[in-house]
């Protein structure tokens, strides 16, 4: 069985909750990623995405000097390294997320993106299913 440990990125850039949004954006640019886990004292506290920065900071007229904690998502959906690719795909689809922090012993050990799953031939169907669910608009009334 293939696990996400086999396809996750292991060198994960992180920011602390008191760093600025500008610093987080600079790291995203440097590492060419769309999200960065927020870690304080070794514990994951949230995740900040390029979308969070755009919608919760820039679109609100904020400058880049506000703390990451004011725009990060704190409801963390995470996986474990031994989770199967199919389980990860299902979790991502259910929660409509494209990136999944991988946690082991309460520490972040990696990140897996939808693209990582789709590059594994065993999970093409699962990744396709996840993408179709993630890409559907939320049904709000």
PDB file of C-alpha atoms in Angstrom:
ATOM      1  CA  UNK A   1       0.000   0.000   0.000  1.00  0.00           C
ATOM      2  CA  UNK A   2       1.316   3.453  -0.900  1.00  0.00           C
ATOM      3  CA  UNK A   3       1.363   5.998   1.911  1.00  0.00           C
ATOM      4  CA  UNK A   4       1.617   9.747   1.892  1.00  0.00           C
ATOM      5  CA  UNK A   5       5.056   9.443   3.499  1.00  0.00           C
ATOM      6  CA  UNK A   6       6.273   8.308   0.049  1.00  0.00           C
ATOM      7  CA  UNK A   7       5.068  11.397  -1.799  1.00  0.00           C
ATOM      8  CA  UNK A   8       4.975  14.199   0.787  1.00  0.00           C
ATOM      9  CA  UNK A   9       7.378  17.119   0.786  1.00  0.00           C
ATOM     10  CA  UNK A  10       9.592  16.742   3.837  1.00  0.00           C
ATOM     11  CA  UNK A  11      11.408  20.072   3.965  1.00  0.00           C
ATOM     12  CA  UNK A  12       8.505  22.274   4.985  1.00  0.00           C
ATOM     13  CA  UNK A  13       8.942  26.002   5.513  1.00  0.00           C
ATOM     14  CA  UNK A  14       7.008  27.272   8.519  1.00  0.00           C
ATOM     15  CA  UNK A  15       6.161  30.630  10.053  1.00  0.00           C
ATOM     16  CA  UNK A  16       5.235  31.561  13.603  1.00  0.00           C
ATOM     17  CA  UNK A  17       1.905  33.196  14.377  1.00  0.00           C
ATOM     18  CA  UNK A  18       3.569  36.505  15.280  1.00  0.00           C
ATOM     19  CA  UNK A  19       5.531  36.829  12.026  1.00  0.00           C
ATOM     20  CA  UNK A  20       4.103  39.259   9.478  1.00  0.00           C
ATOM     21  CA  UNK A  21       1.961  38.409   6.495  1.00  0.00           C
ATOM     22  CA  UNK A  22       4.692  39.989   4.357  1.00  0.00           C
ATOM     23  CA  UNK A  23       7.246  37.514   5.746  1.00  0.00           C
ATOM     24  CA  UNK A  24       4.872  34.611   5.047  1.00  0.00           C
ATOM     25  CA  UNK A  25       4.302  35.831   1.479  1.00  0.00           C
ATOM     26  CA  UNK A  26       8.070  36.164   0.936  1.00  0.00           C
ATOM     27  CA  UNK A  27       8.552  32.544   2.069  1.00  0.00           C
ATOM     28  CA  UNK A  28       5.782  31.394  -0.283  1.00  0.00           C
ATOM     29  CA  UNK A  29       7.563  33.157  -3.124  1.00  0.00           C
ATOM     30  CA  UNK A  30      10.985  31.796  -2.136  1.00  0.00           C
ATOM     31  CA  UNK A  31       9.777  28.185  -1.898  1.00  0.00           C
ATOM     32  CA  UNK A  32       7.180  28.458  -4.698  1.00  0.00           C
ATOM     33  CA  UNK A  33       4.355  27.196  -2.462  1.00  0.00           C
ATOM     34  CA  UNK A  34       0.798  28.346  -1.875  1.00  0.00           C
ATOM     35  CA  UNK A  35       0.590  27.648   1.839  1.00  0.00           C
ATOM     36  CA  UNK A  36       2.782  27.539   4.900  1.00  0.00           C
ATOM     37  CA  UNK A  37       2.022  25.880   8.230  1.00  0.00           C
ATOM     38  CA  UNK A  38       1.994  28.181  11.252  1.00  0.00           C
ATOM     39  CA  UNK A  39       4.059  26.618  14.030  1.00  0.00           C
ATOM     40  CA  UNK A  40       4.642  27.951  17.541  1.00  0.00           C
ATOM     41  CA  UNK A  41       6.920  26.091  19.960  1.00  0.00           C
ATOM     42  CA  UNK A  42       6.983  23.046  17.677  1.00  0.00           C
ATOM     43  CA  UNK A  43       3.185  22.732  17.541  1.00  0.00           C
ATOM     44  CA  UNK A  44       1.116  23.447  14.446  1.00  0.00           C
ATOM     45  CA  UNK A  45      -1.340  26.248  15.190  1.00  0.00           C
ATOM     46  CA  UNK A  46      -2.744  26.874  11.747  1.00  0.00           C
ATOM     47  CA  UNK A  47      -1.975  27.317   8.099  1.00  0.00           C
ATOM     48  CA  UNK A  48      -1.693  30.444   5.999  1.00  0.00           C
ATOM     49  CA  UNK A  49      -2.417  30.309   2.289  1.00  0.00           C
ATOM     50  CA  UNK A  50      -1.960  32.748  -0.549  1.00  0.00           C
ATOM     51  CA  UNK A  51      -5.768  32.927  -0.616  1.00  0.00           C
ATOM     52  CA  UNK A  52      -5.879  33.852   3.099  1.00  0.00           C
ATOM     53  CA  UNK A  53      -3.452  36.693   2.417  1.00  0.00           C
ATOM     54  CA  UNK A  54      -5.438  37.913  -0.575  1.00  0.00           C
ATOM     55  CA  UNK A  55      -8.908  37.757   0.981  1.00  0.00           C
ATOM     56  CA  UNK A  56      -8.226  38.488   4.641  1.00  0.00           C
ATOM     57  CA  UNK A  57      -5.410  40.996   4.271  1.00  0.00           C
ATOM     58  CA  UNK A  58      -4.986  42.675   0.891  1.00  0.00           C
ATOM     59  CA  UNK A  59      -8.692  42.809  -0.001  1.00  0.00           C
ATOM     60  CA  UNK A  60      -9.406  44.295   3.443  1.00  0.00           C
ATOM     61  CA  UNK A  61      -6.926  47.127   2.871  1.00  0.00           C
ATOM     62  CA  UNK A  62      -4.395  45.757   5.368  1.00  0.00           C
ATOM     63  CA  UNK A  63      -0.681  46.168   4.841  1.00  0.00           C
ATOM     64  CA  UNK A  64       1.817  43.334   5.014  1.00  0.00           C
ATOM     65  CA  UNK A  65       2.860  44.114   8.571  1.00  0.00           C
ATOM     66  CA  UNK A  66      -0.126  42.473  10.275  1.00  0.00           C
ATOM     67  CA  UNK A  67       0.593  39.212  12.106  1.00  0.00           C
ATOM     68  CA  UNK A  68       0.022  35.858  10.439  1.00  0.00           C
ATOM     69  CA  UNK A  69      -2.335  34.980  13.327  1.00  0.00           C
ATOM     70  CA  UNK A  70      -4.867  37.546  12.085  1.00  0.00           C
ATOM     71  CA  UNK A  71      -5.323  35.897   8.663  1.00  0.00           C
ATOM     72  CA  UNK A  72      -4.379  32.230   9.137  1.00  0.00           C
ATOM     73  CA  UNK A  73      -6.851  29.366   9.122  1.00  0.00           C
ATOM     74  CA  UNK A  74      -6.784  27.734  12.531  1.00  0.00           C
ATOM     75  CA  UNK A  75      -9.077  24.768  11.878  1.00  0.00           C
ATOM     76  CA  UNK A  76      -6.303  22.375  10.947  1.00  0.00           C
ATOM     77  CA  UNK A  77      -7.067  19.301   8.891  1.00  0.00           C
ATOM     78  CA  UNK A  78      -4.012  17.053   8.932  1.00  0.00           C
ATOM     79  CA  UNK A  79      -2.912  13.582   7.969  1.00  0.00           C
ATOM     80  CA  UNK A  80      -0.443  11.058   9.312  1.00  0.00           C
ATOM     81  CA  UNK A  81       2.566   9.767   7.338  1.00  0.00           C
ATOM     82  CA  UNK A  82       1.178   6.239   7.255  1.00  0.00           C
ATOM     83  CA  UNK A  83      -2.187   7.282   5.817  1.00  0.00           C
ATOM     84  CA  UNK A  84      -2.886   5.765   2.412  1.00  0.00           C
ATOM     85  CA  UNK A  85      -2.999   7.991  -0.649  1.00  0.00           C
ATOM     86  CA  UNK A  86      -6.673   7.158  -1.029  1.00  0.00           C
ATOM     87  CA  UNK A  87      -7.419   8.139   2.584  1.00  0.00           C
ATOM     88  CA  UNK A  88      -5.556  11.426   2.093  1.00  0.00           C
ATOM     89  CA  UNK A  89      -7.479  12.117  -1.125  1.00  0.00           C
ATOM     90  CA  UNK A  90     -10.785  11.446   0.613  1.00  0.00           C
ATOM     91  CA  UNK A  91      -9.861  13.685   3.563  1.00  0.00           C
ATOM     92  CA  UNK A  92      -8.859  16.495   1.213  1.00  0.00           C
ATOM     93  CA  UNK A  93     -12.065  16.110  -0.812  1.00  0.00           C
ATOM     94  CA  UNK A  94     -14.307  16.050   2.264  1.00  0.00           C
ATOM     95  CA  UNK A  95     -12.723  19.232   3.593  1.00  0.00           C
ATOM     96  CA  UNK A  96     -12.247  20.916   0.195  1.00  0.00           C
ATOM     97  CA  UNK A  97      -8.523  21.502   0.736  1.00  0.00           C
ATOM     98  CA  UNK A  98      -5.653  21.198  -1.720  1.00  0.00           C
ATOM     99  CA  UNK A  99      -2.801  20.883   0.788  1.00  0.00           C
ATOM    100  CA  UNK A 100      -2.547  18.607   3.798  1.00  0.00           C
ATOM    101  CA  UNK A 101      -0.036  19.039   6.643  1.00  0.00           C
ATOM    102  CA  UNK A 102       1.391  15.683   7.758  1.00  0.00           C
ATOM    103  CA  UNK A 103       1.743  15.346  11.534  1.00  0.00           C
ATOM    104  CA  UNK A 104       3.626  12.713  13.529  1.00  0.00           C
ATOM    105  CA  UNK A 105       4.175  12.869  17.306  1.00  0.00           C
ATOM    106  CA  UNK A 106       2.543  16.326  17.341  1.00  0.00           C
ATOM    107  CA  UNK A 107       5.233  17.649  14.965  1.00  0.00           C
ATOM    108  CA  UNK A 108       4.873  18.625  11.324  1.00  0.00           C
ATOM    109  CA  UNK A 109       6.914  16.164   9.273  1.00  0.00           C
ATOM    110  CA  UNK A 110       5.689  17.025   5.787  1.00  0.00           C
ATOM    111  CA  UNK A 111       3.093  18.482   3.458  1.00  0.00           C
ATOM    112  CA  UNK A 112       1.209  16.718   0.723  1.00  0.00           C
ATOM    113  CA  UNK A 113      -0.512  18.631  -2.057  1.00  0.00           C
ATOM    114  CA  UNK A 114      -3.177  17.413  -4.401  1.00  0.00           C
ATOM    115  CA  UNK A 115      -0.558  17.552  -7.163  1.00  0.00           C
ATOM    116  CA  UNK A 116       1.671  15.183  -5.176  1.00  0.00           C
ATOM    117  CA  UNK A 117      -1.140  12.640  -5.071  1.00  0.00           C
ATOM    118  CA  UNK A 118      -1.936  12.997  -8.751  1.00  0.00           C
ATOM    119  CA  UNK A 119       1.663  12.232  -9.761  1.00  0.00           C
ATOM    120  CA  UNK A 120       1.342   8.786  -8.209  1.00  0.00           C
ATOM    121  CA  UNK A 121      -0.272   6.436 -10.729  1.00  0.00           C
ATOM    122  CA  UNK A 122      -1.890   4.353  -7.995  1.00  0.00           C
ATOM    123  CA  UNK A 123      -3.919   7.333  -6.857  1.00  0.00           C
ATOM    124  CA  UNK A 124      -4.912   9.003 -10.133  1.00  0.00           C
ATOM    125  CA  UNK A 125      -8.559   8.083  -9.636  1.00  0.00           C
ATOM    126  CA  UNK A 126      -8.561   9.165  -5.992  1.00  0.00           C
ATOM    127  CA  UNK A 127      -6.831  12.468  -6.783  1.00  0.00           C
ATOM    128  CA  UNK A 128      -9.232  13.112  -9.643  1.00  0.00           C
ATOM    129  CA  UNK A 129     -12.161  12.435  -7.318  1.00  0.00           C
ATOM    130  CA  UNK A 130     -10.694  14.779  -4.698  1.00  0.00           C
ATOM    131  CA  UNK A 131     -10.107  17.529  -7.247  1.00  0.00           C
ATOM    132  CA  UNK A 132     -13.637  17.305  -8.609  1.00  0.00           C
ATOM    133  CA  UNK A 133     -15.037  17.611  -5.075  1.00  0.00           C
ATOM    134  CA  UNK A 134     -12.685  20.451  -4.119  1.00  0.00           C
ATOM    135  CA  UNK A 135     -13.451  22.339  -7.321  1.00  0.00           C
ATOM    136  CA  UNK A 136     -17.196  22.306  -6.765  1.00  0.00           C
ATOM    137  CA  UNK A 137     -18.525  25.587  -5.379  1.00  0.00           C
ATOM    138  CA  UNK A 138     -19.790  25.555  -1.830  1.00  0.00           C
ATOM    139  CA  UNK A 139     -23.541  25.227  -1.660  1.00  0.00           C
ATOM    140  CA  UNK A 140     -24.531  28.096   0.581  1.00  0.00           C
ATOM    141  CA  UNK A 141     -28.005  29.460   0.966  1.00  0.00           C
TER     142      UNK A 141
END
